[in-house]
Short mmCIF file of C-alpha atoms and ligand atoms in Angstrom, two decimals:
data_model
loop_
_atom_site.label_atom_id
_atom_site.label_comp_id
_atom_site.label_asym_id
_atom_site.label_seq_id
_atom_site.Cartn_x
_atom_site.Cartn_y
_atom_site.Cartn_z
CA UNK Y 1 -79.82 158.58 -18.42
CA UNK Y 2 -76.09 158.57 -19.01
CA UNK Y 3 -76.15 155.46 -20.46
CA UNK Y 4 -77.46 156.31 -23.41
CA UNK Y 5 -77.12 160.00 -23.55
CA UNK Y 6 -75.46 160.37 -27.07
CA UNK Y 7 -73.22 163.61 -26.43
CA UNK Y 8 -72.75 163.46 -22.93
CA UNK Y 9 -68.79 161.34 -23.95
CA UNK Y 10 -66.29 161.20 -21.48
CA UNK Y 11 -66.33 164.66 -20.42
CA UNK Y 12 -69.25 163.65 -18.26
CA UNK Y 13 -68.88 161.33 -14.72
CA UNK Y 14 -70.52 158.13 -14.97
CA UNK Y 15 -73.76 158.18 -12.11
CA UNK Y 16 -73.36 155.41 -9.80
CA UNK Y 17 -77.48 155.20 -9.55
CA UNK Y 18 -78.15 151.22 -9.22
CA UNK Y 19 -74.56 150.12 -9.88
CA UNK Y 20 -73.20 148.61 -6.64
CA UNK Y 21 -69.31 148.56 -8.06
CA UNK Y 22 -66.57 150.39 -6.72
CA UNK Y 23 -65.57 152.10 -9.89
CA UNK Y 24 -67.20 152.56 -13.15
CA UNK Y 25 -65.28 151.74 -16.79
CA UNK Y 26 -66.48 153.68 -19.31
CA UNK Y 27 -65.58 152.92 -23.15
CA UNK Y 28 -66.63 155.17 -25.83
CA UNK Y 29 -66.86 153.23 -29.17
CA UNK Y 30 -67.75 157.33 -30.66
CA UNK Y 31 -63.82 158.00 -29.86
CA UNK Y 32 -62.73 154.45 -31.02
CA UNK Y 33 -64.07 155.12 -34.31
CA UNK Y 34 -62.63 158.08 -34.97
CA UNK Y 35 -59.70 156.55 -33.91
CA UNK Y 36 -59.50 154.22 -36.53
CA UNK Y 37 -60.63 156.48 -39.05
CA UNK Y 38 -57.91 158.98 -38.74
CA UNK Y 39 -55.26 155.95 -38.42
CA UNK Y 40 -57.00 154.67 -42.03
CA UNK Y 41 -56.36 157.93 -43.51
CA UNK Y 42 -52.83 158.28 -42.22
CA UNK Y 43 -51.84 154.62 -43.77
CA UNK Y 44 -53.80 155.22 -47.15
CA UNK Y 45 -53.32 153.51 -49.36
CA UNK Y 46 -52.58 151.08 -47.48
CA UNK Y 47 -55.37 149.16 -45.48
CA UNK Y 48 -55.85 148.75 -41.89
CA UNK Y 49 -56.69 145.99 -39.40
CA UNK Y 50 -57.29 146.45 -35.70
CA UNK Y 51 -55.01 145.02 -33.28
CA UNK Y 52 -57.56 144.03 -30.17
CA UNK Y 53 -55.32 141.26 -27.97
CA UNK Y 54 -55.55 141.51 -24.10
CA UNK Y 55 -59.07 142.17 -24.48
CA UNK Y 56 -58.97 145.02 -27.14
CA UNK Y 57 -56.38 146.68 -24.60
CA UNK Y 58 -58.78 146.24 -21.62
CA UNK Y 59 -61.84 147.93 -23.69
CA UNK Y 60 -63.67 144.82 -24.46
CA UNK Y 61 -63.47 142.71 -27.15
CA UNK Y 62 -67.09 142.05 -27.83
CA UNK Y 63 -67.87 146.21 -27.70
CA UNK Y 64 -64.95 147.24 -29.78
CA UNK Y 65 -64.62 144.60 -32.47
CA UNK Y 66 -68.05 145.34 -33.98
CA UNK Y 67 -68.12 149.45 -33.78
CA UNK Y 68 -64.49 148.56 -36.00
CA UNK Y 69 -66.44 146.36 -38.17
CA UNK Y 70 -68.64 149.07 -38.52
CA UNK Y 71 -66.12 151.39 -39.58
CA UNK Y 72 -65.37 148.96 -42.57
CA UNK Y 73 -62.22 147.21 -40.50
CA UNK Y 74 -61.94 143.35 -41.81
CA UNK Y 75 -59.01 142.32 -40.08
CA UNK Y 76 -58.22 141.79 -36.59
CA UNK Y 77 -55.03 140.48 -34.61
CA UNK Y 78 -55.22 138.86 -31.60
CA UNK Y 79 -52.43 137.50 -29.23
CA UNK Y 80 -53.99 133.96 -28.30
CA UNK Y 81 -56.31 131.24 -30.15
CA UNK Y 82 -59.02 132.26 -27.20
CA UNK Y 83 -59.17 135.71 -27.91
CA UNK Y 84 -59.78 135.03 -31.63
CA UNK Y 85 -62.22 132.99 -31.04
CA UNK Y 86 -64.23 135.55 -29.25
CA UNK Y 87 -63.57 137.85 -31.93
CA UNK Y 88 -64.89 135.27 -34.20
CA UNK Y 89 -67.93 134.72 -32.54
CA UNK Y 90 -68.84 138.51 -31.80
CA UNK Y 91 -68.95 138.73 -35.73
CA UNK Y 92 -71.68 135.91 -35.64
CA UNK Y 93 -70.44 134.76 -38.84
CA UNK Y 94 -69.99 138.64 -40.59
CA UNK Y 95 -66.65 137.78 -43.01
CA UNK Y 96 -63.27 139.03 -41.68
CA UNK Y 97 -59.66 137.27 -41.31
CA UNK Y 98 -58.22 137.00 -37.69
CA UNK Y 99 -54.69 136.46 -37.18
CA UNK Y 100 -53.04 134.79 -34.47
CA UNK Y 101 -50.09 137.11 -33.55
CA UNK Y 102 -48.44 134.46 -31.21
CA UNK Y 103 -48.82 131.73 -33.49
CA UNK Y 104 -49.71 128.10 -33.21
CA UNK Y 105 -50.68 126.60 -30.04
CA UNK Y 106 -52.67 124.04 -29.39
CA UNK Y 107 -54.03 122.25 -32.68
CA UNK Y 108 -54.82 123.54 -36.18
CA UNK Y 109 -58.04 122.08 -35.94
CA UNK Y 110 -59.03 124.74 -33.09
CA UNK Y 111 -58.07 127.25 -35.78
CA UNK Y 112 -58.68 125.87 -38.63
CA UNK Y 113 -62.28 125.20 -37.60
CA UNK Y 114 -63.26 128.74 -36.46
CA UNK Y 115 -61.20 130.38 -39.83
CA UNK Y 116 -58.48 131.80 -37.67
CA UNK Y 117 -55.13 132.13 -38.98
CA UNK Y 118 -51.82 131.33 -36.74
CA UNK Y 119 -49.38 133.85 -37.78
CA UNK Y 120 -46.34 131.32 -38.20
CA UNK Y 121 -43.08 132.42 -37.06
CA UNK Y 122 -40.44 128.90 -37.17
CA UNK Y 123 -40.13 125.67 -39.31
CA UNK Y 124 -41.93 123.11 -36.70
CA UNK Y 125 -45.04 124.96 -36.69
CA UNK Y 126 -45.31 124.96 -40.43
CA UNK Y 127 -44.40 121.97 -40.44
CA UNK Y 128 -47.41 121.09 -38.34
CA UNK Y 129 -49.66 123.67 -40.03
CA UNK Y 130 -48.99 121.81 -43.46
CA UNK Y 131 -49.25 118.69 -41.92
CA UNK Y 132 -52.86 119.34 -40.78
CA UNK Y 133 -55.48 117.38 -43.38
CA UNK Y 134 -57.80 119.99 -44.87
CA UNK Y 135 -59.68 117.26 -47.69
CA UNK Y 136 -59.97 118.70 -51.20
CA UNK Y 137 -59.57 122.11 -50.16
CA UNK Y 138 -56.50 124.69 -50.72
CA UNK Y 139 -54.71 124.97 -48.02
CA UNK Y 140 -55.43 127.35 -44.95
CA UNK Y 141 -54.18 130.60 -44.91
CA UNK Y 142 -51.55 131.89 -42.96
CA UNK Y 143 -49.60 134.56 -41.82
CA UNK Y 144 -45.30 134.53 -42.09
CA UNK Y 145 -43.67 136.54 -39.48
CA UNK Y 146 -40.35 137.72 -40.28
CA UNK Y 147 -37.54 138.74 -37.48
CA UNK Y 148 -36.03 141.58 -39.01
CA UNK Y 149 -34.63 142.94 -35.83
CA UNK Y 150 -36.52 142.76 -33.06
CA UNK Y 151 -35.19 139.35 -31.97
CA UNK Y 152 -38.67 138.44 -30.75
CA UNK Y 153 -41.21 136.38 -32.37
CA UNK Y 154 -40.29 135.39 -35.83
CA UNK Y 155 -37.88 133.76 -38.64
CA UNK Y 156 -34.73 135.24 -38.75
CA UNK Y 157 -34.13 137.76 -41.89
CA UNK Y 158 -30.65 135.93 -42.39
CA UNK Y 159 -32.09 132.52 -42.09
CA UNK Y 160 -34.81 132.90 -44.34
CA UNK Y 161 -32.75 132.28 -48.14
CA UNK Y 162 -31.98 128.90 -46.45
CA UNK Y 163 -35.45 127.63 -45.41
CA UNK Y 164 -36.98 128.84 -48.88
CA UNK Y 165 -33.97 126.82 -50.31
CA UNK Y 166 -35.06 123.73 -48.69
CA UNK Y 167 -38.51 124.52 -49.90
CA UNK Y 168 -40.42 125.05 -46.29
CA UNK Y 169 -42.38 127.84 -47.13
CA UNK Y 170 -42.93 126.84 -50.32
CA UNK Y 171 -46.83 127.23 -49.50
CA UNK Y 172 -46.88 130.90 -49.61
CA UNK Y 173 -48.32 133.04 -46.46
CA UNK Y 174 -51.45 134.72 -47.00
CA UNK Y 175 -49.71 138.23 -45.34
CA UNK Y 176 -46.16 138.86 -44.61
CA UNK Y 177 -45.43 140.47 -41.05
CA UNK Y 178 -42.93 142.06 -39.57
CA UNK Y 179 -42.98 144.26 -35.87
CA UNK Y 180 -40.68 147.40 -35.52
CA UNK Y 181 -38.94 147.64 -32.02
CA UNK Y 182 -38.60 151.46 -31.86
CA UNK Y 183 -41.16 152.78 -34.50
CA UNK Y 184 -42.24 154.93 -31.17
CA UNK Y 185 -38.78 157.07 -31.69
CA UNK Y 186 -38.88 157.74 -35.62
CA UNK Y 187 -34.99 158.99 -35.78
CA UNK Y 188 -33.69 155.32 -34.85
CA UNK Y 189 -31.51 153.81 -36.65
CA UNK Y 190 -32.87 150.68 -36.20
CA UNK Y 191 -36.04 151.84 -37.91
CA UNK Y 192 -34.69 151.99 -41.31
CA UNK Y 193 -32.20 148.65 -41.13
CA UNK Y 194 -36.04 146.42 -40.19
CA UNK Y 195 -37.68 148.29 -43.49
CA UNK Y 196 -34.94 147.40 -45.88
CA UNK Y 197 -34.40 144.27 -44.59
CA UNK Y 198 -38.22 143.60 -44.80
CA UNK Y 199 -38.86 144.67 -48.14
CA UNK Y 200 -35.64 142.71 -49.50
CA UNK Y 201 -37.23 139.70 -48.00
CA UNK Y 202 -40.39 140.77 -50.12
CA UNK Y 203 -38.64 139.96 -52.89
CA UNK Y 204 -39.11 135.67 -52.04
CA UNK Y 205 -42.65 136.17 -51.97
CA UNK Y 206 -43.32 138.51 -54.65
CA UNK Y 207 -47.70 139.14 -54.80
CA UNK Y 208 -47.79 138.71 -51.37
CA UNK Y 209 -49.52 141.37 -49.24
CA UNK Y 210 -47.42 142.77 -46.27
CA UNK Y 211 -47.85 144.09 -42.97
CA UNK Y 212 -45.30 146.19 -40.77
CA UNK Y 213 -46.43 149.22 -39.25
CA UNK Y 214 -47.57 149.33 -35.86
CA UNK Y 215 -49.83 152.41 -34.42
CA UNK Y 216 -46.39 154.32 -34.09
CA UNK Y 217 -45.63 153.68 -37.27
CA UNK Y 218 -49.07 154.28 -39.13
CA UNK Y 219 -48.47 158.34 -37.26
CA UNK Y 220 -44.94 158.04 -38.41
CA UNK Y 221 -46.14 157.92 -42.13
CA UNK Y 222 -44.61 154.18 -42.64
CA UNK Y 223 -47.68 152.87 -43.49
CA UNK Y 224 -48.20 153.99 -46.62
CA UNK Y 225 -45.99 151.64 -48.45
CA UNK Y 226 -47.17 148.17 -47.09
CA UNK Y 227 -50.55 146.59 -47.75
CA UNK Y 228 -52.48 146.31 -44.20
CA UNK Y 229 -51.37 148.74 -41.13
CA UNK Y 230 -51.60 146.54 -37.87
CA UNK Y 231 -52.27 149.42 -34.68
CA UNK Y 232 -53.43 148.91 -31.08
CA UNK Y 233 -52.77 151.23 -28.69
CA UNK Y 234 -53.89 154.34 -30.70
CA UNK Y 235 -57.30 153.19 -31.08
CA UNK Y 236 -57.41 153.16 -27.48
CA UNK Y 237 -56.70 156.79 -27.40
CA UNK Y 238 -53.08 156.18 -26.43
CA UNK Y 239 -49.75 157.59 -26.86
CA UNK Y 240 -48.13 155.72 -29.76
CA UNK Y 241 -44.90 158.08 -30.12
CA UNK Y 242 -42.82 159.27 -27.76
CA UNK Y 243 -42.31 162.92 -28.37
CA UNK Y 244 -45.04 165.46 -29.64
CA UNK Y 245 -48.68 165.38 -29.37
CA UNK Y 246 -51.25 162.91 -29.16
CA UNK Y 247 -53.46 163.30 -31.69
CA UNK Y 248 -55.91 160.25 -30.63
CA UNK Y 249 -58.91 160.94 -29.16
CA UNK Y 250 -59.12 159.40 -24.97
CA UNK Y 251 -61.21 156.63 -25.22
CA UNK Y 252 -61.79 155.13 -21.52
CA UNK Y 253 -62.65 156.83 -18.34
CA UNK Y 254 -62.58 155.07 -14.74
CA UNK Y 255 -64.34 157.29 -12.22
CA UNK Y 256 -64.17 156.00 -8.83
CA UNK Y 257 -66.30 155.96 -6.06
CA UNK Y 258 -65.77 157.87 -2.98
CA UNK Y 259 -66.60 155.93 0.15
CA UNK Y 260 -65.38 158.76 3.02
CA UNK Y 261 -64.24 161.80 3.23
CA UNK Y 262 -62.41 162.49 5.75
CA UNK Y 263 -60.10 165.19 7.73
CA UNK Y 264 -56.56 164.59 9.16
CA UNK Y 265 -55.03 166.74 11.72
CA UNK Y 266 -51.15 168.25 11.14
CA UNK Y 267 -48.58 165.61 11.51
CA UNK Y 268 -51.16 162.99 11.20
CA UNK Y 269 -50.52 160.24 8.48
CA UNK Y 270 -52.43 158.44 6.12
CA UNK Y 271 -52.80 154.36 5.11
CA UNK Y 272 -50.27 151.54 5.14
CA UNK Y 273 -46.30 152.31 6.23
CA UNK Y 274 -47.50 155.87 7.35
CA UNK Y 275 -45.79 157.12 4.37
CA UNK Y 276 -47.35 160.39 4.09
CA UNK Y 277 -47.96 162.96 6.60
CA UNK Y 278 -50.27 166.04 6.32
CA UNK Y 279 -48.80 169.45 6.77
CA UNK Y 280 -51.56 170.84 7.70
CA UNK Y 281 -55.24 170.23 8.25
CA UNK Y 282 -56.36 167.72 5.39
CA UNK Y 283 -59.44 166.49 3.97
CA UNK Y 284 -59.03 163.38 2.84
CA UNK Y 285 -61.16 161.48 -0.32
CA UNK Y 286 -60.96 157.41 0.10
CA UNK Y 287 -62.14 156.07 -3.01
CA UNK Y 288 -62.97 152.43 -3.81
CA UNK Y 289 -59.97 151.43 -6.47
CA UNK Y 290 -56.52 149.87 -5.78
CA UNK Y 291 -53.66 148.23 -7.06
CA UNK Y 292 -56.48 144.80 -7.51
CA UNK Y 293 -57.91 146.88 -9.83
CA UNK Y 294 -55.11 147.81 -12.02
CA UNK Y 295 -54.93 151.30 -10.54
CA UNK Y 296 -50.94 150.11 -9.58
CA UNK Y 297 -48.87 151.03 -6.21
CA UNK Y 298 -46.18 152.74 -7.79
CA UNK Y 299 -48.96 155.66 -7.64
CA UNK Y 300 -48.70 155.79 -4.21
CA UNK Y 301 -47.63 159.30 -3.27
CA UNK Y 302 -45.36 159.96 -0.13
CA UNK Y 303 -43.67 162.64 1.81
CA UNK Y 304 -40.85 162.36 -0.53
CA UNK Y 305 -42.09 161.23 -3.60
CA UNK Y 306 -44.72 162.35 -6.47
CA UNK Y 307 -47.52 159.66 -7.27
CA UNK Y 308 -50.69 159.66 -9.08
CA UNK Y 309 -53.49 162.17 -9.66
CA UNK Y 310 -57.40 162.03 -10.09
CA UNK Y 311 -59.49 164.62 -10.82
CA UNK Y 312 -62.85 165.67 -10.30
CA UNK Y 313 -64.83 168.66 -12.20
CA UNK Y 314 -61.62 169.24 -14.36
CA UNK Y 315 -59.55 170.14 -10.65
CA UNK Y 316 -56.86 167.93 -10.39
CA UNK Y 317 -55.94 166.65 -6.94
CA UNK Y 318 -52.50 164.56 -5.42
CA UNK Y 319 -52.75 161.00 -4.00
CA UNK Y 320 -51.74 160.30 -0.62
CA UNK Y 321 -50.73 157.48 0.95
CA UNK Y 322 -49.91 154.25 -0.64
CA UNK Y 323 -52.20 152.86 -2.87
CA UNK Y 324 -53.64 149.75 -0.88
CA UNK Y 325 -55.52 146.62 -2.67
CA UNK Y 326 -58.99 148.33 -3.41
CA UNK Y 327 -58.24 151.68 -1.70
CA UNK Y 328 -56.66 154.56 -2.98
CA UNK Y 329 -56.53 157.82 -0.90
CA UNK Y 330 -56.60 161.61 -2.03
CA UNK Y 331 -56.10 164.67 -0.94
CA UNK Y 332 -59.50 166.36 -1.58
CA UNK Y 333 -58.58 169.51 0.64
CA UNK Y 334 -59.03 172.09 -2.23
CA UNK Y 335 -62.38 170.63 -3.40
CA UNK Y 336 -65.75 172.11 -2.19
CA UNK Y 337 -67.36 170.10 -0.56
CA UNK Y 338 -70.33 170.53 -2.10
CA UNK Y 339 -68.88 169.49 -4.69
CA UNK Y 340 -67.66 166.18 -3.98
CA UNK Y 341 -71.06 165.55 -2.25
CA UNK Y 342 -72.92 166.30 -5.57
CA UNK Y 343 -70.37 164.17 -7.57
CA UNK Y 344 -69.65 161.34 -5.28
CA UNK Y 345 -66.55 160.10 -7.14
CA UNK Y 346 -63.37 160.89 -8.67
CA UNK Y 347 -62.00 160.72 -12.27
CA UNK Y 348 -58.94 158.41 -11.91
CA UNK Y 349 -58.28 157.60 -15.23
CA UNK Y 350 -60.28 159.88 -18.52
CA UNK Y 351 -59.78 163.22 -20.30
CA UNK Y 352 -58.34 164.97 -17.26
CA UNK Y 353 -55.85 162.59 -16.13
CA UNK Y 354 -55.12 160.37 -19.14
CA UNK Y 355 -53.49 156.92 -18.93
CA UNK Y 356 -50.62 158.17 -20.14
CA UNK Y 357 -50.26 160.60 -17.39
CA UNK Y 358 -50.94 157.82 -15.12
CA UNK Y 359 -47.98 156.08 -16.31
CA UNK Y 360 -45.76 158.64 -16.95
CA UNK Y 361 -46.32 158.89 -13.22
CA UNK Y 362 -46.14 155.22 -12.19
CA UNK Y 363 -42.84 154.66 -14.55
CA UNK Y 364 -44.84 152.53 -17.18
CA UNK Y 365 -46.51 152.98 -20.14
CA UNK Y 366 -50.12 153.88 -21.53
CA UNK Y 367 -50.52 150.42 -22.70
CA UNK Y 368 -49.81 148.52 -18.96
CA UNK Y 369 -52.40 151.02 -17.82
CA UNK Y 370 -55.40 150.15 -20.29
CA UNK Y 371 -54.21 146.31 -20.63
CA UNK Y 372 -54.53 146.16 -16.47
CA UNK Y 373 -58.34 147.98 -16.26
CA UNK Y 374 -60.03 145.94 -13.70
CA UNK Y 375 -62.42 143.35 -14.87
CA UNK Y 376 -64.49 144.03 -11.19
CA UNK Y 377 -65.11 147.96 -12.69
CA UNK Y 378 -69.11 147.90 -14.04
CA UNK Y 379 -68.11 148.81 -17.77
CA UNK Y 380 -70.23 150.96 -19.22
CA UNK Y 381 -70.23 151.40 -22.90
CA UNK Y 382 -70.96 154.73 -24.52
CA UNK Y 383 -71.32 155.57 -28.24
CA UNK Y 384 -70.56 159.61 -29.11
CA UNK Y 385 -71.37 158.48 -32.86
CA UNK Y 386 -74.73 157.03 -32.57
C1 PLP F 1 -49.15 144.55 -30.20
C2 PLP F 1 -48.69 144.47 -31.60
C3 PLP F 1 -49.09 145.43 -32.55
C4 PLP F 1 -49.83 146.69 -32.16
O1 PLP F 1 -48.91 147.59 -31.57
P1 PLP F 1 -49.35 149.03 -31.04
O2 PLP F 1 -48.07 149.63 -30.58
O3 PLP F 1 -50.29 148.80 -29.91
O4 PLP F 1 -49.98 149.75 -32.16
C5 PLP F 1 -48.77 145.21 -33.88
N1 PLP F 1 -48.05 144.12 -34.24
C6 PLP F 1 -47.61 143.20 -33.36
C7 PLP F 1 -46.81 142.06 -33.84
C8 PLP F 1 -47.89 143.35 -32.01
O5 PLP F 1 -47.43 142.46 -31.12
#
């Protein structure tokens, strides 16, 4: 069956025989693998962690985080104390630090008692990190984030001579972090002020290892010079820099079910606001995904304006209509239809129409598409490796 068929990958539609969902998810751990092995070998000799907040980008943290381990990966960064946890607990107690990109809510106990560690970015949360007992043991490890640009999460580079002066990191971090805000466009100038201003700040915490580049960055050949590469998206098969190739493998595929097919008549129109208004004699494909399930209005394709594409059998065809809440409709009219009969549902998202092309077309990015996949698909998990 396709479930386990080992080569069948993501060139292949998902079969909708016993699953009663609307749409299917399918994740192929094969393609995240590979994924992380070519980022390793582009941020040698550096090492390099997995980035799997919101959910390992919508792929599942409990599939993804051990086919990483597999791959050798020991670190993992998550967004939120809950989503470390669950990485903690899929490892069922195999050894690996997780870092807490956002920092430290809640108590240290809830971190300190599943070995996660809060990757500190001000003076009160140290403050309250040191504060927290830990009897007759060295204190737990964490993370320093440095601003060095971004002004996001983080201590400022210009403030931190004075807090070292008045001794409150005198406990030194277990990794030093900083986060590039264009490494996606390699020529900014911004690029090159973060790294010197990172690795002068090095200098107050000489020994310890240090983290900076991002996926864009580990393609970007920036990696090499830190200690632990940090990438997301590119593991997820998405497009980490702007210009030039992709050279990750697509890793998730969404095929959606179609519920009716259906013909419209010339100056008919089809779904909400009446938007869009055949030209001719249509066939029409109504498939069971909408904006609910992440698969976001801004596709919606008009009279006058260009929205989003599925594809079935490698043929790409045009939306049309708005996209409603579980409904999107598409033009089918240059199909067979014998062959949407045989297939009974349309690539939405996979190696046709990728979720960068998605966005591209919705006026987002890769990473809104994969972070929004639809918790109500039936995920399916495929792995091209095994
Ligand atoms: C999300 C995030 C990453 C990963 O970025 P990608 O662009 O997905 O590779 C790395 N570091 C920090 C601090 C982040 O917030």
């Amino acid at each position: 069956m396709a479930e386990t068929a080992p080569t069948a990958g993501l060139d292949a539609a998902a079969s909708f025989d016993g699953v009663n969902a609307g749409a299917i998810l399918t994740i192929d751990l094969g393609a995240i693998r590979r994924n992380y092995r070519h980022l390793c070998k582009e941020a040698l000799p550096s090492r390099t962690a997995a980035v799997v907040k919101a959910n390992a980008y919508g792929c599942g943290i409990e599939a993804v985080v051990p086919a990483l381990y597999k791959e050798g990966c020991r670190t993992f960064f998550t967004a939120l104390p809950d989503e470390a946890v669950r990485v903690r607990k899929t490892l069922d107690g195999l050894a690996a630090e997780i870092y807490v990109l956002d920092g430290l809510l809640g108590a240290p106990a809830d971190y300190v008692d599943s070995h996660l560690r809060p990757v500190i970015g001000d003076p009160y949360q140290m403050a309250v990190w040191n504060a927290h007992p830990v009897i007759d043991q060295p204190p737990a490890p964490y993370a320093l984030h440095l601003d060095t640009g971004m002004s996001r999460l983080g201590i400022r580079h210009d403030a931190l001579p004075g807090l070292r002066a008045k001794g409150v990191f005198s406990e030194p971090p277990a990794l030093l972090i900083t986060h590039m805000a264009c490494a996606d466009d390699p020529a900014h100038p911004l690029n090159r002020v973060q790294i010197n201003r990172f690795n002068k700040l090095h200098q107050h915490f000489l020994g310890v290892p240090t983290s900076l580049a991002n996926s864009a960055a580990v393609l970007a050949g920036v990696a090499k010079t830190y200690d632990l590469a940090r990438p997301g998206i590119a593991l997820y098969g998405g497009r980490a820099l702007i210009d030039g190739d992709n050279p990750m493998e697509p890793v998730v595929r969404v095929d959606a079910r179609i519920l009716q097919v259906r013909t419209v008549e010339p100056g008919e129109t089809v779904g909400y606001g009446a938007t869009w208004t055949a030209k001719s004699e249509r066939r029409i494909a109504i498939v069971a995904a909408g904006y609910a399930d992440g698969y976001l209005r801004h596709l919606s394709q008009s009279d006058t304006t260009r929205g989003g594409m599925a594809a079935i059998l490698g043929k790409q065809v045009p939306a049309a209509g708005r996209v409603s809440m579980d409904l999107t409709a598409f033009d089918v009219t240059d199909v067979e239809p014998g062959v949407l009969d045989a297939t009974g549902a349309l690539e939405i998202i996979g190696p046709t129409i990728t979720a960068d092309d998605i966005a591209d077309r919705a006026g987002t990015i890769g990473y809104e598409i994969l972070t929004g996949l639809s918790a109500r698909y039936h995920h399916r998990i495929i792995d091209t490796e095994n």
